[in-house]
XYZ file of C-alpha atoms in Angstrom:
468
model
C -161.768 -6.880 -100.191
C -162.437 -5.947 -96.613
C -165.962 -6.081 -95.223
C -166.700 -3.319 -92.731
C -169.814 -3.323 -90.511
C -171.281 -0.033 -89.333
C -174.365 1.246 -87.467
C -175.700 2.827 -90.612
C -179.216 1.312 -90.981
C -179.188 1.826 -94.695
C -175.820 0.260 -95.426
C -174.833 -1.711 -92.407
C -172.155 -3.528 -94.404
C -169.552 -2.059 -96.822
C -166.805 -3.633 -98.856
C -163.491 -1.700 -99.189
C -160.622 -2.698 -101.459
C -157.176 -2.504 -99.776
C -153.643 -3.006 -101.179
C -151.204 -4.165 -98.486
C -147.378 -4.271 -98.978
C -145.287 -6.322 -96.558
C -141.942 -4.682 -95.606
C -138.895 -6.262 -94.010
C -136.653 -4.597 -91.444
C -133.160 -3.744 -92.681
C -130.251 -5.953 -91.643
C -126.714 -5.028 -90.563
C -123.732 -6.500 -88.802
C -120.124 -5.609 -88.071
C -117.700 -6.735 -90.739
C -114.881 -6.368 -88.223
C -114.905 -5.447 -84.572
C -114.569 -1.663 -84.057
C -111.019 -0.648 -83.167
C -108.898 2.449 -82.674
C -106.918 2.810 -85.885
C -105.109 6.170 -85.677
C -101.446 6.226 -84.682
C -100.965 9.999 -84.649
C -102.866 10.855 -81.472
C -106.107 11.810 -83.292
C -108.181 9.101 -81.511
C -110.000 7.715 -84.585
C -111.982 4.445 -84.369
C -113.057 2.545 -87.505
C -116.583 1.021 -87.468
C -117.388 -1.168 -90.501
C -120.857 -2.623 -91.190
C -122.570 -4.731 -93.816
C -125.938 -3.229 -94.761
C -128.749 -5.090 -96.491
C -132.464 -4.470 -97.094
C -134.464 -6.908 -99.159
C -136.909 -4.106 -99.882
C -134.061 -2.136 -101.504
C -134.879 0.807 -99.293
C -132.276 3.534 -98.831
C -131.004 3.527 -95.242
C -129.296 5.692 -92.687
C -126.829 4.578 -90.017
C -126.897 5.415 -86.318
C -123.706 5.019 -84.255
C -123.776 5.127 -80.444
C -121.140 4.228 -77.891
C -120.952 3.362 -74.210
C -118.074 3.229 -71.757
C -120.110 1.696 -68.907
C -121.256 -1.636 -70.345
C -124.340 -0.155 -71.988
C -125.763 1.594 -68.945
C -125.786 4.835 -70.920
C -125.303 5.539 -74.594
C -123.851 8.591 -76.298
C -123.861 9.729 -79.914
C -120.560 9.073 -81.650
C -119.154 12.073 -83.508
C -118.403 10.768 -87.001
C -115.247 12.150 -88.579
C -115.659 10.565 -92.009
C -117.630 7.802 -93.755
C -117.556 5.933 -97.028
C -119.540 3.162 -98.699
C -118.827 0.518 -101.314
C -121.903 1.665 -103.278
C -122.814 5.311 -103.682
C -121.894 8.380 -101.680
C -122.746 9.100 -98.061
C -122.757 12.230 -95.954
C -122.483 12.979 -92.246
C -124.913 14.831 -89.998
C -123.538 14.827 -86.479
C -126.156 17.203 -85.089
C -128.890 14.577 -85.497
C -129.113 10.826 -85.403
C -128.752 8.769 -87.560
C -125.420 10.369 -88.321
C -124.537 8.705 -91.659
C -127.094 9.721 -94.282
C -127.782 10.671 -97.942
C -128.635 7.917 -98.530
C -127.091 4.486 -98.064
C -128.254 2.456 -101.009
C -129.189 -1.227 -100.875
C -130.200 -1.414 -104.519
C -127.999 -2.455 -107.412
C -129.692 -2.554 -110.819
C -133.113 -3.133 -109.216
C -131.762 -6.057 -107.209
C -131.197 -6.025 -103.411
C -127.466 -5.695 -102.742
C -125.152 -5.609 -99.751
C -123.420 -2.300 -99.095
C -120.286 -1.943 -96.973
C -120.123 1.235 -94.920
C -117.195 2.348 -92.768
C -117.750 5.200 -90.354
C -114.754 6.744 -88.557
C -115.548 7.917 -85.061
C -113.551 10.852 -83.644
C -113.346 9.861 -79.997
C -111.693 13.130 -78.939
C -114.536 15.265 -80.338
C -117.917 16.061 -78.870
C -119.054 17.204 -75.460
C -117.511 14.226 -73.649
C -114.264 13.215 -75.356
C -112.850 9.908 -74.215
C -109.496 9.990 -72.454
C -109.125 6.298 -71.646
C -111.705 3.529 -71.719
C -110.744 -0.132 -71.652
C -114.293 -1.474 -72.168
C -115.767 0.722 -74.900
C -118.666 -0.786 -76.876
C -120.329 0.482 -80.048
C -123.957 -0.021 -81.095
C -125.089 0.571 -84.678
C -128.638 0.543 -86.136
C -130.171 1.070 -89.567
C -133.231 3.174 -90.326
C -134.968 2.542 -93.664
C -137.657 5.190 -93.246
C -140.106 2.725 -91.742
C -138.278 0.424 -89.375
C -135.145 0.297 -87.263
C -132.915 -2.710 -87.718
C -131.925 -4.897 -84.832
C -128.965 -3.196 -83.198
C -125.494 -4.646 -83.672
C -123.422 -4.307 -80.500
C -119.654 -4.803 -80.549
C -117.381 -6.594 -78.162
C -115.553 -4.337 -75.662
C -112.394 -2.677 -76.987
C -109.949 -0.009 -75.841
C -110.061 3.676 -76.662
C -106.811 5.296 -75.532
C -106.268 9.029 -75.907
C -104.283 9.344 -72.705
C -100.664 10.441 -73.031
C -97.861 8.471 -71.390
C -95.989 9.992 -68.488
C -93.032 12.212 -69.270
C -89.541 10.698 -69.326
C -87.580 11.635 -66.217
C -83.933 12.270 -65.340
C -83.228 13.473 -68.875
C -79.487 14.117 -69.165
C -76.647 14.564 -71.648
C -73.436 12.708 -70.895
C -71.229 14.195 -73.619
C -71.783 17.959 -73.299
C -72.232 20.687 -70.711
C -74.997 23.258 -71.043
C -73.835 26.687 -72.326
C -70.271 25.398 -72.797
C -68.461 25.108 -76.111
C -67.713 21.628 -77.402
C -65.905 20.393 -80.507
C -68.096 17.274 -80.591
C -71.132 17.357 -82.859
C -72.261 13.929 -81.626
C -74.447 14.201 -78.515
C -75.112 11.309 -76.120
C -78.277 11.478 -74.052
C -80.286 9.201 -71.740
C -83.367 9.214 -69.504
C -85.588 7.081 -67.258
C -88.473 5.512 -69.151
C -92.137 6.468 -69.101
C -95.336 4.552 -68.298
C -98.505 4.271 -70.366
C -100.562 3.083 -67.389
C -103.606 1.062 -68.505
C -103.278 2.323 -72.062
C -102.225 0.500 -75.177
C -98.529 0.601 -74.334
C -95.449 2.521 -75.459
C -93.883 2.257 -78.872
C -90.880 4.312 -77.756
C -89.575 7.858 -77.535
C -89.368 10.782 -79.908
C -86.085 12.706 -79.792
C -85.502 16.158 -81.225
C -82.261 18.068 -81.715
C -83.075 21.610 -82.785
C -81.468 25.024 -82.878
C -84.851 26.705 -83.255
C -87.177 27.811 -80.484
C -87.162 24.828 -78.077
C -90.870 25.253 -77.364
C -91.621 24.102 -80.926
C -90.966 20.399 -80.629
C -90.209 18.719 -83.956
C -89.650 14.993 -84.123
C -86.502 13.919 -85.889
C -85.983 10.356 -84.723
C -87.815 7.640 -82.801
C -86.125 5.067 -80.615
C -87.221 2.250 -78.335
C -84.322 2.601 -75.910
C -83.938 5.084 -73.074
C -80.818 6.553 -74.660
C -79.890 8.088 -77.991
C -76.949 9.356 -80.018
C -77.661 12.430 -82.151
C -75.543 14.491 -84.536
C -75.984 18.253 -84.877
C -76.478 19.687 -88.343
C -74.034 22.559 -87.981
C -72.088 24.733 -85.576
C -74.194 26.890 -83.294
C -74.779 28.317 -79.842
C -78.435 27.369 -79.462
C -78.787 23.604 -79.794
C -81.559 22.055 -77.698
C -82.537 18.462 -77.015
C -86.056 17.281 -76.276
C -87.592 13.879 -75.543
C -91.143 12.644 -75.106
C -92.805 9.251 -74.823
C -95.271 7.987 -77.448
C -97.780 5.112 -77.205
C -99.099 2.831 -79.957
C -101.926 5.256 -80.787
C -99.588 8.257 -81.170
C -100.406 9.876 -77.837
C -97.286 11.767 -76.753
C -96.138 13.248 -73.461
C -97.856 16.640 -73.371
C -94.771 18.704 -72.510
C -91.410 17.451 -73.785
C -88.392 17.479 -71.501
C -85.798 20.003 -72.752
C -82.051 20.314 -72.221
C -79.817 23.097 -73.483
C -78.567 25.231 -74.922
C -75.531 23.315 -76.127
C -72.750 25.087 -78.017
C -71.165 23.179 -80.887
C -67.997 24.146 -82.737
C -66.848 21.110 -84.678
C -65.106 22.915 -87.544
C -61.715 24.686 -87.594
C -61.453 28.274 -88.806
C -61.816 28.749 -92.530
C -59.188 30.402 -94.741
C -61.335 30.396 -97.872
C -61.638 34.202 -97.829
C -58.349 34.943 -96.062
C -55.651 37.112 -97.630
C -52.081 37.932 -96.624
C -50.330 41.178 -97.510
C -46.535 41.471 -97.310
C -45.010 44.919 -96.914
C -42.639 45.376 -99.828
C -41.391 47.932 -102.269
C -43.894 50.131 -104.032
C -42.031 49.384 -107.264
C -41.990 45.583 -107.331
C -42.749 42.411 -105.405
C -39.599 42.530 -103.303
C -38.270 44.024 -100.116
C -34.783 45.099 -99.040
C -33.106 43.137 -96.281
C -33.850 39.843 -94.533
C -36.894 40.955 -92.531
C -40.418 40.458 -93.860
C -43.414 42.240 -92.341
C -46.845 40.868 -93.216
C -50.500 41.299 -92.227
C -53.636 39.247 -92.909
C -57.414 39.306 -92.738
C -60.475 37.280 -93.709
C -60.094 34.182 -91.515
C -63.534 33.091 -90.308
C -64.887 30.921 -87.504
C -68.684 30.900 -87.217
C -68.837 29.448 -83.715
C -66.371 29.917 -80.851
C -64.327 32.521 -82.715
C -60.641 32.892 -83.554
C -58.165 33.030 -80.679
C -55.002 33.702 -82.704
C -52.708 32.700 -85.540
C -49.588 30.714 -86.421
C -47.159 31.888 -89.107
C -44.006 30.451 -90.657
C -42.093 29.999 -93.908
C -43.282 26.371 -93.910
C -46.962 25.503 -94.346
C -48.028 24.157 -90.946
C -51.796 24.162 -91.568
C -53.717 22.225 -88.947
C -50.718 22.159 -86.575
C -48.979 24.305 -83.990
C -45.740 24.273 -86.034
C -45.410 28.024 -86.327
C -44.932 31.217 -84.348
C -48.027 32.092 -82.318
C -49.588 35.561 -82.231
C -52.918 37.076 -81.320
C -52.254 40.014 -83.666
C -53.084 40.170 -87.360
C -49.553 41.119 -88.383
C -46.091 39.684 -87.806
C -42.433 40.069 -88.645
C -40.076 37.285 -89.765
C -36.314 37.849 -89.761
C -33.209 35.988 -90.860
C -34.629 34.962 -94.242
C -32.484 34.056 -97.242
C -31.256 37.026 -99.279
C -31.772 37.185 -103.065
C -34.404 34.452 -102.920
C -38.178 34.414 -102.926
C -39.709 33.438 -99.578
C -43.297 32.289 -99.031
C -44.923 33.218 -95.726
C -47.827 31.114 -94.417
C -50.405 31.976 -91.783
C -53.215 29.816 -90.328
C -55.785 30.360 -87.559
C -56.796 28.574 -84.343
C -60.223 28.977 -82.751
C -61.065 29.249 -79.060
C -61.517 25.478 -78.764
C -58.088 24.716 -80.210
C -59.231 23.658 -83.669
C -56.638 24.708 -86.253
C -57.513 25.407 -89.854
C -55.853 25.641 -93.233
C -53.450 28.375 -94.322
C -53.138 31.240 -96.720
C -49.815 32.620 -97.988
C -47.966 35.258 -99.959
C -44.505 35.348 -101.507
C -41.844 38.059 -101.835
C -38.285 38.432 -103.129
C -35.663 39.554 -100.562
C -32.867 41.761 -101.926
C -29.573 42.951 -100.483
C -29.668 46.751 -100.078
C -26.121 47.174 -101.411
C -26.496 44.741 -104.299
C -27.538 45.439 -107.858
C -30.029 42.628 -108.545
C -30.973 43.728 -112.084
C -27.468 44.917 -113.037
C -28.490 48.396 -114.226
C -25.697 50.220 -112.339
C -27.814 51.400 -109.411
C -27.856 49.549 -106.124
C -31.125 48.074 -104.919
C -31.294 50.738 -102.203
C -30.664 53.522 -104.754
C -33.454 52.220 -106.957
C -35.784 52.430 -103.973
C -34.886 56.136 -103.762
C -35.236 56.770 -107.482
C -38.591 54.950 -107.598
C -37.462 52.373 -110.109
C -37.809 48.600 -109.934
C -34.730 46.894 -108.533
C -35.676 43.624 -110.233
C -36.126 45.103 -113.741
C -33.099 46.227 -115.769
C -35.373 48.256 -118.038
C -36.579 50.339 -115.119
C -33.952 53.104 -114.706
C -33.844 56.669 -113.425
C -33.741 58.954 -116.493
C -35.400 61.829 -118.220
C -36.675 62.177 -121.740
C -34.978 64.300 -124.400
C -36.154 67.883 -123.835
C -38.468 69.654 -126.186
C -36.439 72.622 -127.568
C -37.669 75.763 -129.276
C -35.802 78.997 -130.122
C -37.399 82.429 -130.060
C -35.099 85.332 -130.895
C -32.159 85.312 -128.494
C -33.585 82.741 -126.068
C -33.919 79.009 -126.143
C -36.835 77.312 -124.406
C -36.210 73.865 -122.945
C -39.153 71.704 -121.722
C -37.827 68.879 -119.554
C -39.954 65.687 -119.132
C -39.286 62.744 -116.813
C -41.226 59.850 -115.282
C -41.844 60.501 -111.588
C -42.611 58.333 -108.584
C -45.055 59.162 -105.830
C -43.654 60.709 -102.666
C -40.294 61.544 -104.203
C -38.714 65.027 -104.351
C -37.165 66.157 -107.644
C -34.630 68.986 -108.089
C -33.521 70.467 -111.409
C -30.110 72.140 -111.500
C -28.462 74.213 -114.226
C -24.907 75.539 -115.032
C -23.201 77.141 -118.019
C -19.952 75.218 -117.574
C -19.214 71.601 -116.811
C -15.821 72.729 -115.517
C -17.427 74.608 -112.702
C -19.205 73.089 -109.725
C -21.544 75.978 -109.215
C -24.770 74.184 -110.117
C -27.709 76.355 -109.290
C -31.268 75.306 -108.655
C -33.558 75.814 -111.537
C -36.461 74.280 -109.603
C -36.505 72.797 -106.109
C -38.391 69.959 -104.373
C -40.975 69.133 -106.973
C -43.210 66.409 -105.488
C -43.577 63.338 -107.696
C -47.043 62.505 -108.988
C -46.405 59.003 -110.270
C -46.863 60.311 -113.817
C -44.807 62.199 -116.440
C -43.684 65.566 -115.062
C -42.516 68.619 -117.044
C -40.583 71.811 -116.334
C -39.861 74.708 -118.698
C -36.490 76.532 -118.586
C -35.452 79.556 -120.684
C -31.780 80.224 -121.421
C -29.775 82.774 -123.452
C -28.922 81.293 -126.828
C -25.513 82.880 -126.666
C -24.491 80.835 -123.645
C -23.946 77.129 -123.134
C -26.373 75.403 -120.728
C -26.234 72.150 -118.837
C -28.968 70.582 -116.699
C -28.998 67.940 -113.956
C -32.021 66.111 -112.376
C -31.810 64.579 -108.897
C -34.280 62.688 -106.725
C -34.435 62.281 -102.942
C -36.703 60.721 -100.355
C -38.916 63.229 -98.518
């Protein structure tokens, strides 16, 4: 009871009953000294605190920083936060920044909570570039009292990029000049990180994309590198930049290029060779072979020409050189099959594999299949000189008699581009053959001609073929 005296003459003294609750201020401390933890250039600093309140009050956390030994304090922009008990949320537009609500109660018993707030040092109205004596101050608010502030020891915040590497050069290739080497040697003069945390090395890129889009492919600690291109191409670029321990990289990489790589010989995978031969078989008359080819491919420097021979000289210069896509070989062995090879060389001198075709060479005056016609005559008749079953002949005529006339229908297999003549006579003792039909052009199919004769006279017919 509290006795209260007043100037009321009737009741100068009153007794009032009061209930008083004693509250304690919340307690906190750093579990570890704040430190920059990001290594990707994002400038994140981890701030970890132990939080305790014997009154089991829910608390909120305030995080401030100073870069001038505490002369002025600024609100830290919190990137993320988590606690060992319960969930937390972030409100960067007011302070305290870590809220909702840090519990200090576990099953109705006061308990220690561990809260880690991650400070984004590059965010806010005054992002930090480089500070070697940053300090952090944290306080707890339990709704009634502020805790005693915990102030860290000075530490470094480094968001400053190193200087660019200089004298970047390639020792193995010349810009805009073809090279057969897909291994590129490069070097440069090292960078400085000034008062920052120090370099971890250099990031090197070899790209055939837009050189302004720098993609990191390898990291090295030396001021030189050996890189291998992925494929042939005319637009290979090299780039290098320095990187410090916090992931801060030189703002604009140094570029070299374009370099032109052709490390592969021409391909014959789709190449074909065609040998000029008879239309009636895979052979030609004489000892000269004429051939042509297509389908060789070089995806880089291009094809400069071809080698050809009767011996496979793939990958070598052991053949006759030509820049044309056709050639003629003479002096080959008669009555034998010859194989002709051709292979390509690109503009850097790389020589690829070969393709080939084969053909039988026949003597014009010989009779290779023994059917009684010379090889040259079979070329005229349109029959195959290498097939005894292929002979110049006509089928038995279709004969019909009507009254005093006989109708003959002559049928014979024809060859394209040949001229056929049908002659007739009534006596084999005479030489006065007369044309029944003249210069019929062969169709490559069965041809027919109808002839009508007097049944009272003998009739004889003769079929000839000539070249047009």
